[in-house]
PDB file of C-alpha atoms in Angstrom:
ATOM      1  CA  MET A 270      -7.475 -22.884   7.624  1.00 88.00           C
ATOM      2  CA  ARG A 271      -8.983 -21.092   5.317  1.00 94.00           C
ATOM      3  CA  PRO A 272      -6.985 -17.940   4.270  1.00 97.00           C
ATOM      4  CA  VAL A 273      -8.271 -13.855   5.411  1.00 98.00           C
ATOM      5  CA  LEU A 274      -9.175 -12.268   2.249  1.00 98.00           C
ATOM      6  CA  VAL A 275      -7.093  -8.925   1.960  1.00 98.00           C
ATOM      7  CA  ILE A 276      -8.276  -6.273  -0.058  1.00 98.00           C
ATOM      8  CA  THR A 277      -6.163  -3.020  -0.846  1.00 98.00           C
ATOM      9  CA  HIS A 278      -6.409  -0.146  -3.156  1.00 98.00           C
ATOM     10  CA  ALA A 279      -2.733   1.426  -3.694  1.00 97.00           C
ATOM     11  CA  PRO A 280       0.650  -0.568  -3.299  1.00 96.00           C
ATOM     12  CA  HIS A 281       1.995   1.295  -0.414  1.00 97.00           C
ATOM     13  CA  GLU A 282      -1.084   0.808   1.819  1.00 97.00           C
ATOM     14  CA  GLY A 283      -0.815  -3.262   2.523  1.00 97.00           C
ATOM     15  CA  PRO A 284      -1.703  -4.633   5.801  1.00 98.00           C
ATOM     16  CA  GLY A 285       1.018  -3.953   7.753  1.00 97.00           C
ATOM     17  CA  LEU A 286       1.021  -5.294  10.976  1.00 98.00           C
ATOM     18  CA  ILE A 287      -2.419  -6.652  10.853  1.00 98.00           C
ATOM     19  CA  SER A 288      -0.102  -9.762   9.071  1.00 96.00           C
ATOM     20  CA  ARG A 289       1.192 -10.132  11.816  1.00 93.00           C
ATOM     21  CA  GLY A 290      -1.781 -11.105  13.905  1.00 93.00           C
ATOM     22  CA  LEU A 291      -3.208 -13.553  11.766  1.00 93.00           C
ATOM     23  CA  ASP A 292      -2.191 -16.751  12.233  1.00 84.00           C
ATOM     24  CA  ALA A 293      -3.595 -17.982   8.280  1.00 89.00           C
ATOM     25  CA  PRO A 294      -2.314 -17.354   4.849  1.00 94.00           C
ATOM     26  CA  LEU A 295      -3.649 -14.161   3.298  1.00 96.00           C
ATOM     27  CA  ARG A 296      -5.208 -13.630  -0.045  1.00 97.00           C
ATOM     28  CA  VAL A 297      -4.564 -10.051  -1.244  1.00 97.00           C
ATOM     29  CA  ARG A 298      -6.571  -8.424  -4.352  1.00 97.00           C
ATOM     30  CA  THR A 299      -7.248  -5.577  -6.093  1.00 97.00           C
ATOM     31  CA  VAL A 300     -10.284  -4.930  -7.961  1.00 97.00           C
ATOM     32  CA  LEU A 301     -10.553  -1.519  -7.634  1.00 97.00           C
ATOM     33  CA  ASP A 302     -10.775  -0.748 -11.057  1.00 96.00           C
ATOM     34  CA  LEU A 303     -12.265  -3.961 -12.713  1.00 96.00           C
ATOM     35  CA  GLU A 304     -15.622  -3.578 -14.325  1.00 94.00           C
ATOM     36  CA  ASP A 305     -16.101  -7.344 -13.435  1.00 92.00           C
ATOM     37  CA  ALA A 306     -14.849  -7.709  -9.781  1.00 93.00           C
ATOM     38  CA  ARG A 307     -14.731 -11.550  -8.896  1.00 93.00           C
ATOM     39  CA  LEU A 308     -13.959 -11.450  -4.871  1.00 97.00           C
ATOM     40  CA  PRO A 309     -13.439 -15.032  -3.112  1.00 96.00           C
ATOM     41  CA  ALA A 310     -17.358 -16.312  -1.894  1.00 96.00           C
ATOM     42  CA  LEU A 311     -16.939 -15.975   2.099  1.00 97.00           C
ATOM     43  CA  ASP A 312     -17.449 -19.243   2.582  1.00 96.00           C
ATOM     44  CA  GLU A 313     -13.650 -19.443   1.125  1.00 97.00           C
ATOM     45  CA  VAL A 314     -11.851 -17.321   3.500  1.00 97.00           C
ATOM     46  CA  SER A 315     -11.773 -16.751   7.489  1.00 97.00           C
ATOM     47  CA  GLY A 316     -12.119 -13.008   7.872  1.00 98.00           C
ATOM     48  CA  VAL A 317     -11.748 -10.043   5.523  1.00 98.00           C
ATOM     49  CA  VAL A 318      -9.893  -6.962   5.646  1.00 98.00           C
ATOM     50  CA  VAL A 319     -10.301  -3.883   4.098  1.00 98.00           C
ATOM     51  CA  MET A 320      -7.047  -1.298   3.870  1.00 98.00           C
ATOM     52  CA  GLY A 321      -7.294   2.179   2.585  1.00 98.00           C
ATOM     53  CA  GLY A 322      -6.542   4.164  -0.412  1.00 97.00           C
ATOM     54  CA  PRO A 323      -6.640   7.926  -1.393  1.00 96.00           C
ATOM     55  CA  MET A 324     -10.358   7.424  -3.279  1.00 97.00           C
ATOM     56  CA  ASP A 325     -13.265   8.983  -2.220  1.00 98.00           C
ATOM     57  CA  ALA A 326     -15.414   5.390  -0.442  1.00 98.00           C
ATOM     58  CA  ASP A 327     -18.421   6.405  -3.161  1.00 98.00           C
ATOM     59  CA  ASP A 328     -16.718   7.032  -6.209  1.00 98.00           C
ATOM     60  CA  VAL A 329     -18.153   4.011  -8.071  1.00 97.00           C
ATOM     61  CA  ARG A 330     -18.187   5.442 -11.650  1.00 97.00           C
ATOM     62  CA  GLY A 331     -14.258   5.819 -10.770  1.00 98.00           C
ATOM     63  CA  HIS A 332     -13.244   2.731  -9.322  1.00 98.00           C
ATOM     64  CA  PRO A 333     -16.084   0.369  -9.907  1.00 98.00           C
ATOM     65  CA  GLY A 334     -14.692  -2.452  -7.760  1.00 98.00           C
ATOM     66  CA  LEU A 335     -15.596  -0.865  -4.837  1.00 98.00           C
ATOM     67  CA  ALA A 336     -19.272  -2.000  -5.370  1.00 98.00           C
ATOM     68  CA  ALA A 337     -18.371  -5.405  -5.453  1.00 98.00           C
ATOM     69  CA  GLU A 338     -16.341  -4.174  -2.151  1.00 98.00           C
ATOM     70  CA  ARG A 339     -19.524  -2.739  -0.204  1.00 98.00           C
ATOM     71  CA  ALA A 340     -21.339  -6.053  -1.307  1.00 98.00           C
ATOM     72  CA  LEU A 341     -19.303  -8.457   0.332  1.00 98.00           C
ATOM     73  CA  LEU A 342     -18.666  -6.321   3.264  1.00 98.00           C
ATOM     74  CA  ALA A 343     -22.806  -6.487   3.866  1.00 98.00           C
ATOM     75  CA  ALA A 344     -22.771  -9.834   3.358  1.00 98.00           C
ATOM     76  CA  ALA A 345     -19.838 -10.662   5.635  1.00 98.00           C
ATOM     77  CA  VAL A 346     -21.328  -8.826   8.303  1.00 98.00           C
ATOM     78  CA  ASP A 347     -24.710 -10.072   7.589  1.00 98.00           C
ATOM     79  CA  ALA A 348     -22.917 -13.692   7.828  1.00 97.00           C
ATOM     80  CA  ASP A 349     -21.039 -13.032  10.987  1.00 97.00           C
ATOM     81  CA  VAL A 350     -16.903 -13.114   9.298  1.00 98.00           C
ATOM     82  CA  PRO A 351     -14.966 -11.506  11.358  1.00 98.00           C
ATOM     83  CA  VAL A 352     -14.024  -8.334   8.930  1.00 98.00           C
ATOM     84  CA  LEU A 353     -11.556  -5.276   9.383  1.00 98.00           C
ATOM     85  CA  GLY A 354     -12.025  -2.230   8.168  1.00 98.00           C
ATOM     86  CA  VAL A 355      -8.899   1.111   7.775  1.00 98.00           C
ATOM     87  CA  CYS A 356      -9.545   4.253   6.998  1.00 98.00           C
ATOM     88  CA  LEU A 357     -10.901   3.824   3.153  1.00 98.00           C
ATOM     89  CA  GLY A 358     -12.163   0.252   4.054  1.00 98.00           C
ATOM     90  CA  MET A 359     -13.620   1.957   7.178  1.00 98.00           C
ATOM     91  CA  GLN A 360     -15.616   4.242   5.081  1.00 98.00           C
ATOM     92  CA  LEU A 361     -16.669   1.540   2.657  1.00 98.00           C
ATOM     93  CA  LEU A 362     -17.749  -0.614   5.404  1.00 98.00           C
ATOM     94  CA  ALA A 363     -19.896   1.870   6.907  1.00 98.00           C
ATOM     95  CA  LEU A 364     -21.544   2.366   3.550  1.00 98.00           C
ATOM     96  CA  ALA A 365     -22.404  -1.309   3.293  1.00 98.00           C
ATOM     97  CA  LEU A 366     -24.185  -0.604   6.223  1.00 98.00           C
ATOM     98  CA  GLY A 367     -26.063   1.991   5.284  1.00 98.00           C
ATOM     99  CA  SER A 368     -24.493   5.009   6.227  1.00 98.00           C
ATOM    100  CA  HIS A 369     -23.342   8.223   5.194  1.00 98.00           C
ATOM    101  CA  LEU A 370     -20.051   9.962   3.804  1.00 98.00           C
ATOM    102  CA  HIS A 371     -18.712  13.046   4.138  1.00 98.00           C
ATOM    103  CA  LEU A 372     -15.959  14.543   1.540  1.00 98.00           C
ATOM    104  CA  ARG A 373     -13.820  16.881   2.668  1.00 97.00           C
ATOM    105  CA  ALA A 374     -15.068  17.162   6.216  1.00 97.00           C
ATOM    106  CA  ALA A 375     -12.286  16.890   8.606  1.00 96.00           C
ATOM    107  CA  THR A 376      -8.575  16.673   7.566  1.00 96.00           C
ATOM    108  CA  GLU A 377      -6.375  14.792  10.214  1.00 98.00           C
ATOM    109  CA  ILE A 378      -2.840  13.899   8.882  1.00 98.00           C
ATOM    110  CA  GLY A 379      -0.602  13.069  11.445  1.00 98.00           C
ATOM    111  CA  PHE A 380      -0.133  11.867  14.992  1.00 98.00           C
ATOM    112  CA  ALA A 381      -2.815  12.393  17.663  1.00 98.00           C
ATOM    113  CA  PRO A 382      -4.852  11.173  20.614  1.00 98.00           C
ATOM    114  CA  VAL A 383      -7.698   9.658  19.789  1.00 98.00           C
ATOM    115  CA  ASP A 384     -10.313   8.979  22.437  1.00 98.00           C
ATOM    116  CA  ILE A 385     -11.334   5.158  22.737  1.00 97.00           C
ATOM    117  CA  ASP A 386     -14.779   5.622  25.270  1.00 89.00           C
ATOM    118  CA  VAL A 387     -16.376   1.707  25.139  1.00 90.00           C
ATOM    119  CA  GLU A 388     -14.228  -1.597  25.498  1.00 91.00           C
ATOM    120  CA  ASP A 389     -14.182  -3.995  22.934  1.00 96.00           C
ATOM    121  CA  PRO A 390     -12.441  -6.819  22.700  1.00 94.00           C
ATOM    122  CA  VAL A 391     -10.226  -6.455  19.677  1.00 97.00           C
ATOM    123  CA  LEU A 392      -9.962  -2.367  19.682  1.00 98.00           C
ATOM    124  CA  GLY A 393      -9.271  -2.333  23.593  1.00 96.00           C
ATOM    125  CA  ALA A 394      -5.745  -3.180  23.276  1.00 97.00           C
ATOM    126  CA  LEU A 395      -5.249  -0.022  22.257  1.00 97.00           C
ATOM    127  CA  GLY A 396      -5.944   2.115  26.005  1.00 96.00           C
ATOM    128  CA  THR A 397      -8.148   4.727  26.036  1.00 96.00           C
ATOM    129  CA  ARG A 398      -6.406   7.690  24.697  1.00 97.00           C
ATOM    130  CA  PRO A 399      -3.362   6.360  22.549  1.00 98.00           C
ATOM    131  CA  THR A 400      -2.126   8.833  20.000  1.00 98.00           C
ATOM    132  CA  VAL A 401      -2.325   6.810  16.845  1.00 98.00           C
ATOM    133  CA  LEU A 402      -1.576   8.279  12.942  1.00 98.00           C
ATOM    134  CA  HIS A 403      -4.576   9.900  11.742  1.00 98.00           C
ATOM    135  CA  TRP A 404      -4.317  10.360   7.298  1.00 98.00           C
ATOM    136  CA  HIS A 405      -7.682  11.182   6.276  1.00 97.00           C
ATOM    137  CA  SER A 406     -10.124  13.942   5.128  1.00 97.00           C
ATOM    138  CA  ASP A 407     -13.540  12.193   4.977  1.00 98.00           C
ATOM    139  CA  THR A 408     -15.541  11.065   7.578  1.00 98.00           C
ATOM    140  CA  VAL A 409     -18.898   8.802   7.853  1.00 98.00           C
ATOM    141  CA  ASP A 410     -21.669   8.969  10.200  1.00 98.00           C
ATOM    142  CA  LEU A 411     -22.130   5.595  12.503  1.00 98.00           C
ATOM    143  CA  PRO A 412     -23.934   3.085  10.663  1.00 98.00           C
ATOM    144  CA  PRO A 413     -27.282   1.832  11.715  1.00 97.00           C
ATOM    145  CA  GLY A 414     -27.059  -0.189  14.660  1.00 96.00           C
ATOM    146  CA  ALA A 415     -23.532   0.098  15.424  1.00 98.00           C
ATOM    147  CA  THR A 416     -22.020   1.102  18.605  1.00 98.00           C
ATOM    148  CA  LEU A 417     -19.365   3.632  18.604  1.00 98.00           C
ATOM    149  CA  LEU A 418     -16.366   2.805  19.878  1.00 98.00           C
ATOM    150  CA  ALA A 419     -13.542   5.860  19.143  1.00 98.00           C
ATOM    151  CA  SER A 420     -13.924  10.001  18.241  1.00 98.00           C
ATOM    152  CA  THR A 421     -12.127  12.661  17.704  1.00 98.00           C
ATOM    153  CA  GLU A 422     -13.347  16.665  18.189  1.00 97.00           C
ATOM    154  CA  ALA A 423     -12.687  16.911  14.149  1.00 97.00           C
ATOM    155  CA  THR A 424     -13.835  12.892  12.973  1.00 98.00           C
ATOM    156  CA  PRO A 425     -16.711  12.120  15.612  1.00 98.00           C
ATOM    157  CA  VAL A 426     -16.774   8.958  14.118  1.00 98.00           C
ATOM    158  CA  GLN A 427     -13.202   7.305  14.571  1.00 98.00           C
ATOM    159  CA  ALA A 428     -14.071   3.479  15.088  1.00 98.00           C
ATOM    160  CA  PHE A 429     -17.312   1.629  15.067  1.00 98.00           C
ATOM    161  CA  ARG A 430     -18.409  -2.058  15.585  1.00 98.00           C
ATOM    162  CA  VAL A 431     -21.411  -4.022  13.900  1.00 98.00           C
ATOM    163  CA  GLY A 432     -21.696  -7.599  15.095  1.00 97.00           C
ATOM    164  CA  SER A 433     -17.992  -9.175  13.880  1.00 96.00           C
ATOM    165  CA  ALA A 434     -17.421  -6.026  11.834  1.00 98.00           C
ATOM    166  CA  LEU A 435     -14.645  -3.303  13.038  1.00 98.00           C
ATOM    167  CA  GLY A 436     -13.917  -0.203  11.572  1.00 98.00           C
ATOM    168  CA  LEU A 437     -11.080   2.131  12.538  1.00 98.00           C
ATOM    169  CA  GLN A 438     -10.681   5.614  10.787  1.00 98.00           C
ATOM    170  CA  PHE A 439      -7.047   5.712  11.955  1.00 98.00           C
ATOM    171  CA  HIS A 440      -4.151   3.736  10.833  1.00 98.00           C
ATOM    172  CA  PRO A 441      -2.675   1.389  13.516  1.00 98.00           C
ATOM    173  CA  GLU A 442      -1.356  -0.743  11.052  1.00 98.00           C
ATOM    174  CA  LEU A 443       1.836   1.102  10.359  1.00 98.00           C
ATOM    175  CA  ASP A 444       5.423   0.137  11.644  1.00 98.00           C
ATOM    176  CA  ALA A 445       8.586   2.586  11.315  1.00 97.00           C
ATOM    177  CA  GLY A 446       9.350   1.150   8.227  1.00 97.00           C
ATOM    178  CA  MET A 447       5.724   1.257   6.833  1.00 98.00           C
ATOM    179  CA  LEU A 448       5.877   5.184   7.874  1.00 98.00           C
ATOM    180  CA  ASP A 449       8.874   5.750   5.884  1.00 98.00           C
ATOM    181  CA  LEU A 450       7.351   4.345   2.847  1.00 97.00           C
ATOM    182  CA  TRP A 451       4.662   6.192   3.053  1.00 98.00           C
ATOM    183  CA  LEU A 452       6.748   9.560   3.760  1.00 98.00           C
ATOM    184  CA  SER A 453       8.624   9.198   0.675  1.00 97.00           C
ATOM    185  CA  THR A 454       5.435   8.451  -1.354  1.00 97.00           C
ATOM    186  CA  PRO A 455       4.120  11.472  -3.493  1.00 95.00           C
ATOM    187  CA  ASP A 456       0.887  10.592  -3.636  1.00 92.00           C
ATOM    188  CA  MET A 457       0.972  10.459   0.331  1.00 96.00           C
ATOM    189  CA  VAL A 458       2.988  13.595   0.628  1.00 95.00           C
ATOM    190  CA  GLY A 459       2.238  15.659  -2.556  1.00 90.00           C
ATOM    191  CA  GLU A 460       0.593  18.357  -0.203  1.00 90.00           C
ATOM    192  CA  LEU A 461       2.485  18.195   2.689  1.00 96.00           C
ATOM    193  CA  GLY A 462       5.315  20.726   2.986  1.00 96.00           C
ATOM    194  CA  ASP A 463       8.536  19.299   4.010  1.00 96.00           C
ATOM    195  CA  ASP A 464       8.281  20.368   7.194  1.00 97.00           C
ATOM    196  CA  GLU A 465       5.280  18.964   8.049  1.00 97.00           C
ATOM    197  CA  ILE A 466       6.660  15.603   6.525  1.00 97.00           C
ATOM    198  CA  GLU A 467       9.713  15.779   9.427  1.00 98.00           C
ATOM    199  CA  GLU A 468       7.119  16.775  12.422  1.00 98.00           C
ATOM    200  CA  ILE A 469       4.985  13.490  11.286  1.00 98.00           C
ATOM    201  CA  ARG A 470       8.379  11.373  10.996  1.00 98.00           C
ATOM    202  CA  ALA A 471       9.763  12.967  14.179  1.00 98.00           C
ATOM    203  CA  ALA A 472       6.439  11.993  15.729  1.00 98.00           C
ATOM    204  CA  GLY A 473       6.705   8.564  14.590  1.00 98.00           C
ATOM    205  CA  GLY A 474      10.123   8.304  15.996  1.00 98.00           C
ATOM    206  CA  ARG A 475       8.809   9.640  19.559  1.00 98.00           C
ATOM    207  CA  HIS A 476       4.993   7.510  19.790  1.00 98.00           C
ATOM    208  CA  LEU A 477       5.662   4.114  17.384  1.00 98.00           C
ATOM    209  CA  PRO A 478       7.703   2.154  19.930  1.00 98.00           C
ATOM    210  CA  GLY A 479       4.788   2.632  22.285  1.00 97.00           C
ATOM    211  CA  LEU A 480       1.999   2.295  19.990  1.00 98.00           C
ATOM    212  CA  VAL A 481       3.375  -0.767  17.874  1.00 98.00           C
ATOM    213  CA  PRO A 482       3.303  -3.220  20.506  1.00 98.00           C
ATOM    214  CA  ALA A 483      -0.192  -2.146  21.523  1.00 98.00           C
ATOM    215  CA  ALA A 484      -1.704  -2.306  17.549  1.00 98.00           C
ATOM    216  CA  GLU A 485      -0.100  -5.995  17.674  1.00 97.00           C
ATOM    217  CA  LYS A 486      -1.884  -6.806  20.618  1.00 97.00           C
ATOM    218  CA  MET A 487      -5.192  -5.304  19.021  1.00 97.00           C
ATOM    219  CA  PHE A 488      -4.522  -7.237  15.645  1.00 98.00           C
ATOM    220  CA  ALA A 489      -3.592 -10.921  17.428  1.00 97.00           C
ATOM    221  CA  GLY A 490      -7.286 -10.064  19.121  1.00 97.00           C
ATOM    222  CA  PHE A 491      -8.597 -10.130  15.284  1.00 98.00           C
ATOM    223  CA  GLY A 492      -6.370 -12.911  14.545  1.00 97.00           C
ATOM    224  CA  GLU A 493      -8.179 -15.182  17.494  1.00 96.00           C
ATOM    225  CA  LEU A 494     -11.740 -14.442  16.043  1.00 96.00           C
ATOM    226  CA  VAL A 495     -10.196 -15.529  12.207  1.00 96.00           C
ATOM    227  CA  ARG A 496      -8.891 -18.239  13.670  1.00 95.00           C
ATOM    228  CA  ALA A 497     -12.436 -19.185  15.591  1.00 94.00           C
ATOM    229  CA  ARG A 498     -13.900 -18.946  12.116  1.00 89.00           C
ATOM    230  CA  GLY A 499     -11.312 -21.686  10.600  1.00 79.00           C
TER     231      GLY A 499
END
């Protein structure tokens, strides 16, 4: 079986629970700061996963590899290759599909509900109003032709689908160990107070035991699409 391409932007923002749902080898690449960023051809992979990161999704001057990522995402949607974009990955997917990015438009950090309004074969495993981890300050408009799947009051576009591609602004890929990693990573918590960090840690203890099995089921659904491509 062809590998799944996983594009990362920060060492602490790996695929987490996503990898458990993929019955396929992973090919992890980080091309963020490469002027001559080269990513595998789509006929070499069974799916594409693009993870989060702290940079602005439109900062191609500062991070030239983002242009190659956007080009690959647009081509993957055209070729009906299974795509999953998380946080920054969703924003890159949206930009690749002609959407607009809004910087510092809505800061959401911590566990809070998200409204899932439309049935989706992958996202539907989370239910209709799960409490999930949010960690973003930028938002995107719904791309042309996309179906809006989830929203919050602060962030109207929390998830969308375009054909084979699913974008998620929130972070269902974390388990307790990955949350601990984030909460001990200065790049993640540098602007948070100790009380805010402990509040997120405590919320993780309450919500992750129920969220993780639902997220694993969701990512297994994405894995089925990947296996169908082979």
